Amino acid sequence: MLRIRGLEIDEEHLPQLVRNHRLAYPTTPEVEQKAKQLIESGFPSEDCVAFVQDVCRWGRYPGIAGKVAKHNKIEDISHAMRSAYEQLRESKTVDALKAINLLYGLGRVSFASKHLRFLAPQSAVILDSQIAKGLHYRSDQNGYRSFLDDCLSLTDQMNKTSIQHPFRPNKNWYVSDIELSIFAQLRGSCL
């Protein structure tokens, strides 16, 4: 049994929670692939703006992308994404969050963390308002760090079980998979 702040999830249910989340957010693999291409291409400015649009559309807040594009220089968007990725590579996830938070429109942890999740699904999570409220995490950088630490611990637990991820090529669980399972459980999309 996985436990996080009073929420219990049976490990056996995680594959179904992931499938349910994929049904609710079918473009997840596509946005992950676009993030990978963005990284491989060195964060070209135009592609960074498109990435912000993709993530905001995926998160069902497409209007946020318009604010980001309107109120930030294109070079600043590219710099923030590149900087965040460099911080993620050094396991400085909260510093990566800070880099994204500097952009107008992405100052909230919920919006910024969605971008981190796609840039590094193995090491970043989304702390949205539903998780923050449901599990009593603060919606700030300290709350993000606490939630990430808890999800990392649960990821280690899951990867020690024989339960394989239904979609990942290596069948291992990423920290973002644990987070989305928690999100699905809280939303009542369990089975």
PDB file of C-alpha atoms in Angstrom:
ATOM      1  CA  MET A   1       0.000   0.000   0.000  1.00  0.00           C
ATOM      2  CA  LEU A   2       1.334   3.431  -0.929  1.00  0.00           C
ATOM      3  CA  ARG A   3       0.609   6.121   1.642  1.00  0.00           C
ATOM      4  CA  ILE A   4       0.937   9.860   1.270  1.00  0.00           C
ATOM      5  CA  ARG A   5      -0.530  12.274   3.811  1.00  0.00           C
ATOM      6  CA  GLY A   6      -3.523  10.142   4.667  1.00  0.00           C
ATOM      7  CA  LEU A   7      -4.202   8.975   1.103  1.00  0.00           C
ATOM      8  CA  GLU A   8      -3.767   5.259   0.500  1.00  0.00           C
ATOM      9  CA  ILE A   9      -3.368   3.711  -2.932  1.00  0.00           C
ATOM     10  CA  ASP A  10      -3.075  -0.009  -3.529  1.00  0.00           C
ATOM     11  CA  GLU A  11       0.029  -0.590  -5.668  1.00  0.00           C
ATOM     12  CA  GLU A  12      -1.948  -3.014  -7.815  1.00  0.00           C
ATOM     13  CA  HIS A  13      -4.234  -0.137  -8.859  1.00  0.00           C
ATOM     14  CA  LEU A  14      -1.473   2.113 -10.208  1.00  0.00           C
ATOM     15  CA  PRO A  15      -1.430   0.667 -13.757  1.00  0.00           C
ATOM     16  CA  GLN A  16      -5.174   1.308 -14.051  1.00  0.00           C
ATOM     17  CA  LEU A  17      -4.818   4.819 -12.618  1.00  0.00           C
ATOM     18  CA  VAL A  18      -2.180   5.513 -15.284  1.00  0.00           C
ATOM     19  CA  ARG A  19      -4.470   4.159 -18.013  1.00  0.00           C
ATOM     20  CA  ASN A  20      -7.362   6.298 -16.720  1.00  0.00           C
ATOM     21  CA  HIS A  21      -5.156   9.369 -16.680  1.00  0.00           C
ATOM     22  CA  ARG A  22      -4.036   8.626 -20.245  1.00  0.00           C
ATOM     23  CA  LEU A  23      -7.679   8.481 -21.316  1.00  0.00           C
ATOM     24  CA  ALA A  24      -8.362  11.830 -19.660  1.00  0.00           C
ATOM     25  CA  TYR A  25      -5.139  13.409 -21.006  1.00  0.00           C
ATOM     26  CA  PRO A  26      -4.522  11.585 -24.303  1.00  0.00           C
ATOM     27  CA  THR A  27      -1.860  14.012 -25.571  1.00  0.00           C
ATOM     28  CA  THR A  28       0.527  13.241 -22.694  1.00  0.00           C
ATOM     29  CA  PRO A  29       2.925  11.085 -24.792  1.00  0.00           C
ATOM     30  CA  GLU A  30       2.880  13.656 -27.602  1.00  0.00           C
ATOM     31  CA  VAL A  31       3.803  16.528 -25.262  1.00  0.00           C
ATOM     32  CA  GLU A  32       6.519  14.360 -23.670  1.00  0.00           C
ATOM     33  CA  GLN A  33       7.936  13.741 -27.152  1.00  0.00           C
ATOM     34  CA  LYS A  34       7.828  17.450 -28.019  1.00  0.00           C
ATOM     35  CA  ALA A  35       9.711  18.244 -24.808  1.00  0.00           C
ATOM     36  CA  LYS A  36      12.336  15.674 -25.740  1.00  0.00           C
ATOM     37  CA  GLN A  37      12.703  17.252 -29.201  1.00  0.00           C
ATOM     38  CA  LEU A  38      12.927  20.712 -27.635  1.00  0.00           C
ATOM     39  CA  ILE A  39      15.794  19.560 -25.428  1.00  0.00           C
ATOM     40  CA  GLU A  40      17.588  17.822 -28.291  1.00  0.00           C
ATOM     41  CA  SER A  41      17.321  20.908 -30.508  1.00  0.00           C
ATOM     42  CA  GLY A  42      18.782  23.233 -27.862  1.00  0.00           C
ATOM     43  CA  PHE A  43      15.649  25.201 -26.952  1.00  0.00           C
ATOM     44  CA  PRO A  44      15.052  27.357 -30.057  1.00  0.00           C
ATOM     45  CA  SER A  45      12.917  30.370 -29.116  1.00  0.00           C
ATOM     46  CA  GLU A  46       9.980  29.618 -31.429  1.00  0.00           C
ATOM     47  CA  ASP A  47       9.877  26.008 -30.273  1.00  0.00           C
ATOM     48  CA  CYS A  48       9.855  27.105 -26.624  1.00  0.00           C
ATOM     49  CA  VAL A  49       6.789  29.256 -27.246  1.00  0.00           C
ATOM     50  CA  ALA A  50       5.113  26.291 -28.971  1.00  0.00           C
ATOM     51  CA  PHE A  51       6.058  24.071 -26.019  1.00  0.00           C
ATOM     52  CA  VAL A  52       4.429  26.492 -23.566  1.00  0.00           C
ATOM     53  CA  GLN A  53       1.306  26.422 -25.748  1.00  0.00           C
ATOM     54  CA  ASP A  54       1.301  22.618 -25.821  1.00  0.00           C
ATOM     55  CA  VAL A  55       1.722  22.314 -22.049  1.00  0.00           C
ATOM     56  CA  CYS A  56      -0.948  24.919 -21.310  1.00  0.00           C
ATOM     57  CA  ARG A  57      -3.359  23.278 -23.748  1.00  0.00           C
ATOM     58  CA  TRP A  58      -2.607  19.877 -22.162  1.00  0.00           C
ATOM     59  CA  GLY A  59      -3.279  21.351 -18.716  1.00  0.00           C
ATOM     60  CA  ARG A  60      -6.584  22.779 -19.992  1.00  0.00           C
ATOM     61  CA  TYR A  61      -5.497  26.389 -19.540  1.00  0.00           C
ATOM     62  CA  PRO A  62      -4.629  27.447 -23.108  1.00  0.00           C
ATOM     63  CA  GLY A  63      -5.167  31.124 -22.269  1.00  0.00           C
ATOM     64  CA  ILE A  64      -2.121  31.080 -19.994  1.00  0.00           C
ATOM     65  CA  ALA A  65       0.118  30.485 -23.029  1.00  0.00           C
ATOM     66  CA  GLY A  66      -1.218  33.679 -24.598  1.00  0.00           C
ATOM     67  CA  LYS A  67      -0.291  35.648 -21.480  1.00  0.00           C
ATOM     68  CA  VAL A  68       3.177  34.121 -21.455  1.00  0.00           C
ATOM     69  CA  ALA A  69       3.751  34.993 -25.131  1.00  0.00           C
ATOM     70  CA  LYS A  70       2.315  38.491 -24.777  1.00  0.00           C
ATOM     71  CA  HIS A  71       4.124  39.580 -21.621  1.00  0.00           C
ATOM     72  CA  ASN A  72       7.547  37.922 -21.995  1.00  0.00           C
ATOM     73  CA  LYS A  73      10.254  38.338 -24.606  1.00  0.00           C
ATOM     74  CA  ILE A  74      10.633  35.239 -26.742  1.00  0.00           C
ATOM     75  CA  GLU A  75      14.309  35.026 -25.733  1.00  0.00           C
ATOM     76  CA  ASP A  76      13.303  35.113 -22.059  1.00  0.00           C
ATOM     77  CA  ILE A  77      10.940  32.179 -22.567  1.00  0.00           C
ATOM     78  CA  SER A  78      13.704  30.197 -24.238  1.00  0.00           C
ATOM     79  CA  HIS A  79      16.197  31.155 -21.533  1.00  0.00           C
ATOM     80  CA  ALA A  80      13.789  30.123 -18.757  1.00  0.00           C
ATOM     81  CA  MET A  81      13.122  26.711 -20.331  1.00  0.00           C
ATOM     82  CA  ARG A  82      16.826  26.081 -20.960  1.00  0.00           C
ATOM     83  CA  SER A  83      17.758  27.225 -17.465  1.00  0.00           C
ATOM     84  CA  ALA A  84      15.059  25.073 -15.898  1.00  0.00           C
ATOM     85  CA  TYR A  85      16.258  22.037 -17.815  1.00  0.00           C
ATOM     86  CA  GLU A  86      19.866  22.634 -16.769  1.00  0.00           C
ATOM     87  CA  GLN A  87      18.730  22.834 -13.133  1.00  0.00           C
ATOM     88  CA  LEU A  88      16.732  19.630 -13.548  1.00  0.00           C
ATOM     89  CA  ARG A  89      19.803  17.852 -14.934  1.00  0.00           C
ATOM     90  CA  GLU A  90      21.657  18.830 -11.757  1.00  0.00           C
ATOM     91  CA  SER A  91      18.760  17.584  -9.576  1.00  0.00           C
ATOM     92  CA  LYS A  92      17.974  21.146  -8.514  1.00  0.00           C
ATOM     93  CA  THR A  93      14.265  20.840  -9.129  1.00  0.00           C
ATOM     94  CA  VAL A  94      13.207  23.757  -6.931  1.00  0.00           C
ATOM     95  CA  ASP A  95      15.722  25.998  -8.732  1.00  0.00           C
ATOM     96  CA  ALA A  96      14.198  24.798 -12.009  1.00  0.00           C
ATOM     97  CA  LEU A  97      10.784  25.791 -10.682  1.00  0.00           C
ATOM     98  CA  LYS A  98      12.158  29.230  -9.788  1.00  0.00           C
ATOM     99  CA  ALA A  99      13.465  29.670 -13.350  1.00  0.00           C
ATOM    100  CA  ILE A 100      10.011  29.023 -14.818  1.00  0.00           C
ATOM    101  CA  ASN A 101       8.296  31.135 -12.124  1.00  0.00           C
ATOM    102  CA  LEU A 102      10.175  34.188 -13.409  1.00  0.00           C
ATOM    103  CA  LEU A 103       8.040  34.219 -16.550  1.00  0.00           C
ATOM    104  CA  TYR A 104       4.910  36.356 -16.416  1.00  0.00           C
ATOM    105  CA  GLY A 105       1.948  33.976 -16.472  1.00  0.00           C
ATOM    106  CA  LEU A 106       3.877  31.057 -14.999  1.00  0.00           C
ATOM    107  CA  GLY A 107       4.414  32.443 -11.512  1.00  0.00           C
ATOM    108  CA  ARG A 108       2.091  29.917  -9.891  1.00  0.00           C
ATOM    109  CA  VAL A 109       3.596  26.593  -8.869  1.00  0.00           C
ATOM    110  CA  SER A 110       0.743  24.752 -10.570  1.00  0.00           C
ATOM    111  CA  PHE A 111       1.455  26.240 -14.014  1.00  0.00           C
ATOM    112  CA  ALA A 112       5.249  26.200 -13.773  1.00  0.00           C
ATOM    113  CA  SER A 113       5.462  22.635 -12.483  1.00  0.00           C
ATOM    114  CA  LYS A 114       3.544  21.342 -15.502  1.00  0.00           C
ATOM    115  CA  HIS A 115       6.443  22.483 -17.681  1.00  0.00           C
ATOM    116  CA  LEU A 116       8.985  20.789 -15.413  1.00  0.00           C
ATOM    117  CA  ARG A 117       7.024  17.556 -15.530  1.00  0.00           C
ATOM    118  CA  PHE A 118       7.339  17.416 -19.315  1.00  0.00           C
ATOM    119  CA  LEU A 119      10.974  18.513 -19.412  1.00  0.00           C
ATOM    120  CA  ALA A 120      11.929  15.777 -16.918  1.00  0.00           C
ATOM    121  CA  PRO A 121       9.157  13.239 -16.237  1.00  0.00           C
ATOM    122  CA  GLN A 122      11.673  11.027 -14.421  1.00  0.00           C
ATOM    123  CA  SER A 123      12.439  13.688 -11.818  1.00  0.00           C
ATOM    124  CA  ALA A 124       9.676  16.329 -11.692  1.00  0.00           C
ATOM    125  CA  VAL A 125       6.029  16.370 -10.654  1.00  0.00           C
ATOM    126  CA  ILE A 126       3.058  18.682 -10.958  1.00  0.00           C
ATOM    127  CA  LEU A 127       1.767  20.288  -7.793  1.00  0.00           C
ATOM    128  CA  ASP A 128      -1.631  21.524  -8.880  1.00  0.00           C
ATOM    129  CA  SER A 129      -4.280  23.054  -6.669  1.00  0.00           C
ATOM    130  CA  GLN A 130      -6.229  19.802  -6.330  1.00  0.00           C
ATOM    131  CA  ILE A 131      -3.226  17.918  -4.949  1.00  0.00           C
ATOM    132  CA  ALA A 132      -2.147  20.858  -2.780  1.00  0.00           C
ATOM    133  CA  LYS A 133      -5.605  21.165  -1.218  1.00  0.00           C
ATOM    134  CA  GLY A 134      -6.383  17.459  -1.065  1.00  0.00           C
ATOM    135  CA  LEU A 135      -3.106  16.501   0.600  1.00  0.00           C
ATOM    136  CA  HIS A 136      -2.397  19.764   2.436  1.00  0.00           C
ATOM    137  CA  TYR A 137       0.750  20.849   0.628  1.00  0.00           C
ATOM    138  CA  ARG A 138       1.551  24.520   0.438  1.00  0.00           C
ATOM    139  CA  SER A 139       1.272  25.940  -3.095  1.00  0.00           C
ATOM    140  CA  ASP A 140       4.788  27.337  -3.036  1.00  0.00           C
ATOM    141  CA  GLN A 141       8.336  26.170  -3.651  1.00  0.00           C
ATOM    142  CA  ASN A 142       8.587  24.548  -0.204  1.00  0.00           C
ATOM    143  CA  GLY A 143       5.347  22.674  -0.774  1.00  0.00           C
ATOM    144  CA  TYR A 144       6.631  21.566  -4.160  1.00  0.00           C
ATOM    145  CA  ARG A 145       9.832  20.220  -2.591  1.00  0.00           C
ATOM    146  CA  SER A 146       7.835  18.316   0.053  1.00  0.00           C
ATOM    147  CA  PHE A 147       5.488  16.801  -2.513  1.00  0.00           C
ATOM    148  CA  LEU A 148       8.367  15.873  -4.818  1.00  0.00           C
ATOM    149  CA  ASP A 149      10.248  14.192  -1.953  1.00  0.00           C
ATOM    150  CA  ASP A 150       7.156  12.197  -1.022  1.00  0.00           C
ATOM    151  CA  CYS A 151       6.604  11.142  -4.641  1.00  0.00           C
ATOM    152  CA  LEU A 152      10.271  10.144  -5.014  1.00  0.00           C
ATOM    153  CA  SER A 153       9.912   7.881  -1.991  1.00  0.00           C
ATOM    154  CA  LEU A 154       6.782   6.274  -3.439  1.00  0.00           C
ATOM    155  CA  THR A 155       8.527   5.854  -6.810  1.00  0.00           C
ATOM    156  CA  ASP A 156      11.311   3.920  -5.096  1.00  0.00           C
ATOM    157  CA  GLN A 157       8.695   1.724  -3.423  1.00  0.00           C
ATOM    158  CA  MET A 158       6.911   1.040  -6.722  1.00  0.00           C
ATOM    159  CA  ASN A 159      10.094   0.201  -8.585  1.00  0.00           C
ATOM    160  CA  LYS A 160      10.875  -2.430  -5.938  1.00  0.00           C
ATOM    161  CA  THR A 161       7.601  -4.230  -6.686  1.00  0.00           C
ATOM    162  CA  SER A 162       6.953  -6.536  -9.621  1.00  0.00           C
ATOM    163  CA  ILE A 163       4.231  -4.186 -10.902  1.00  0.00           C
ATOM    164  CA  GLN A 164       5.278  -2.773 -14.247  1.00  0.00           C
ATOM    165  CA  HIS A 165       4.301   0.526 -15.803  1.00  0.00           C
ATOM    166  CA  PRO A 166       1.805  -0.067 -18.635  1.00  0.00           C
ATOM    167  CA  PHE A 167       3.372   2.372 -21.134  1.00  0.00           C
ATOM    168  CA  ARG A 168       7.000   3.149 -20.298  1.00  0.00           C
ATOM    169  CA  PRO A 169       9.475   1.326 -22.558  1.00  0.00           C
ATOM    170  CA  ASN A 170      11.541   0.081 -19.604  1.00  0.00           C
ATOM    171  CA  LYS A 171       8.394  -0.619 -17.536  1.00  0.00           C
ATOM    172  CA  ASN A 172       9.870   1.371 -14.626  1.00  0.00           C
ATOM    173  CA  TRP A 173       7.865   4.019 -12.817  1.00  0.00           C
ATOM    174  CA  TYR A 174       8.805   7.696 -13.100  1.00  0.00           C
ATOM    175  CA  VAL A 175       8.084  10.141 -10.310  1.00  0.00           C
ATOM    176  CA  SER A 176       5.590  11.880 -12.624  1.00  0.00           C
ATOM    177  CA  ASP A 177       3.693   8.569 -12.964  1.00  0.00           C
ATOM    178  CA  ILE A 178       3.276   8.415  -9.206  1.00  0.00           C
ATOM    179  CA  GLU A 179       2.078  12.035  -9.154  1.00  0.00           C
ATOM    180  CA  LEU A 180      -0.491  11.443 -11.906  1.00  0.00           C
ATOM    181  CA  SER A 181      -1.723   8.348 -10.077  1.00  0.00           C
ATOM    182  CA  ILE A 182      -2.227  10.446  -6.954  1.00  0.00           C
ATOM    183  CA  PHE A 183      -4.056  13.056  -9.049  1.00  0.00           C
ATOM    184  CA  ALA A 184      -6.280  10.367 -10.591  1.00  0.00           C
ATOM    185  CA  GLN A 185      -7.012   8.850  -7.172  1.00  0.00           C
ATOM    186  CA  LEU A 186      -7.940  12.236  -5.725  1.00  0.00           C
ATOM    187  CA  ARG A 187     -10.242  12.921  -8.670  1.00  0.00           C
ATOM    188  CA  GLY A 188     -11.974   9.609  -8.144  1.00  0.00           C
ATOM    189  CA  SER A 189     -10.680   8.097 -11.390  1.00  0.00           C
ATOM    190  CA  CYS A 190      -9.396   5.054  -9.605  1.00  0.00           C
ATOM    191  CA  LEU A 191     -10.986   2.097 -11.347  1.00  0.00           C
TER     192      LEU A 191
END
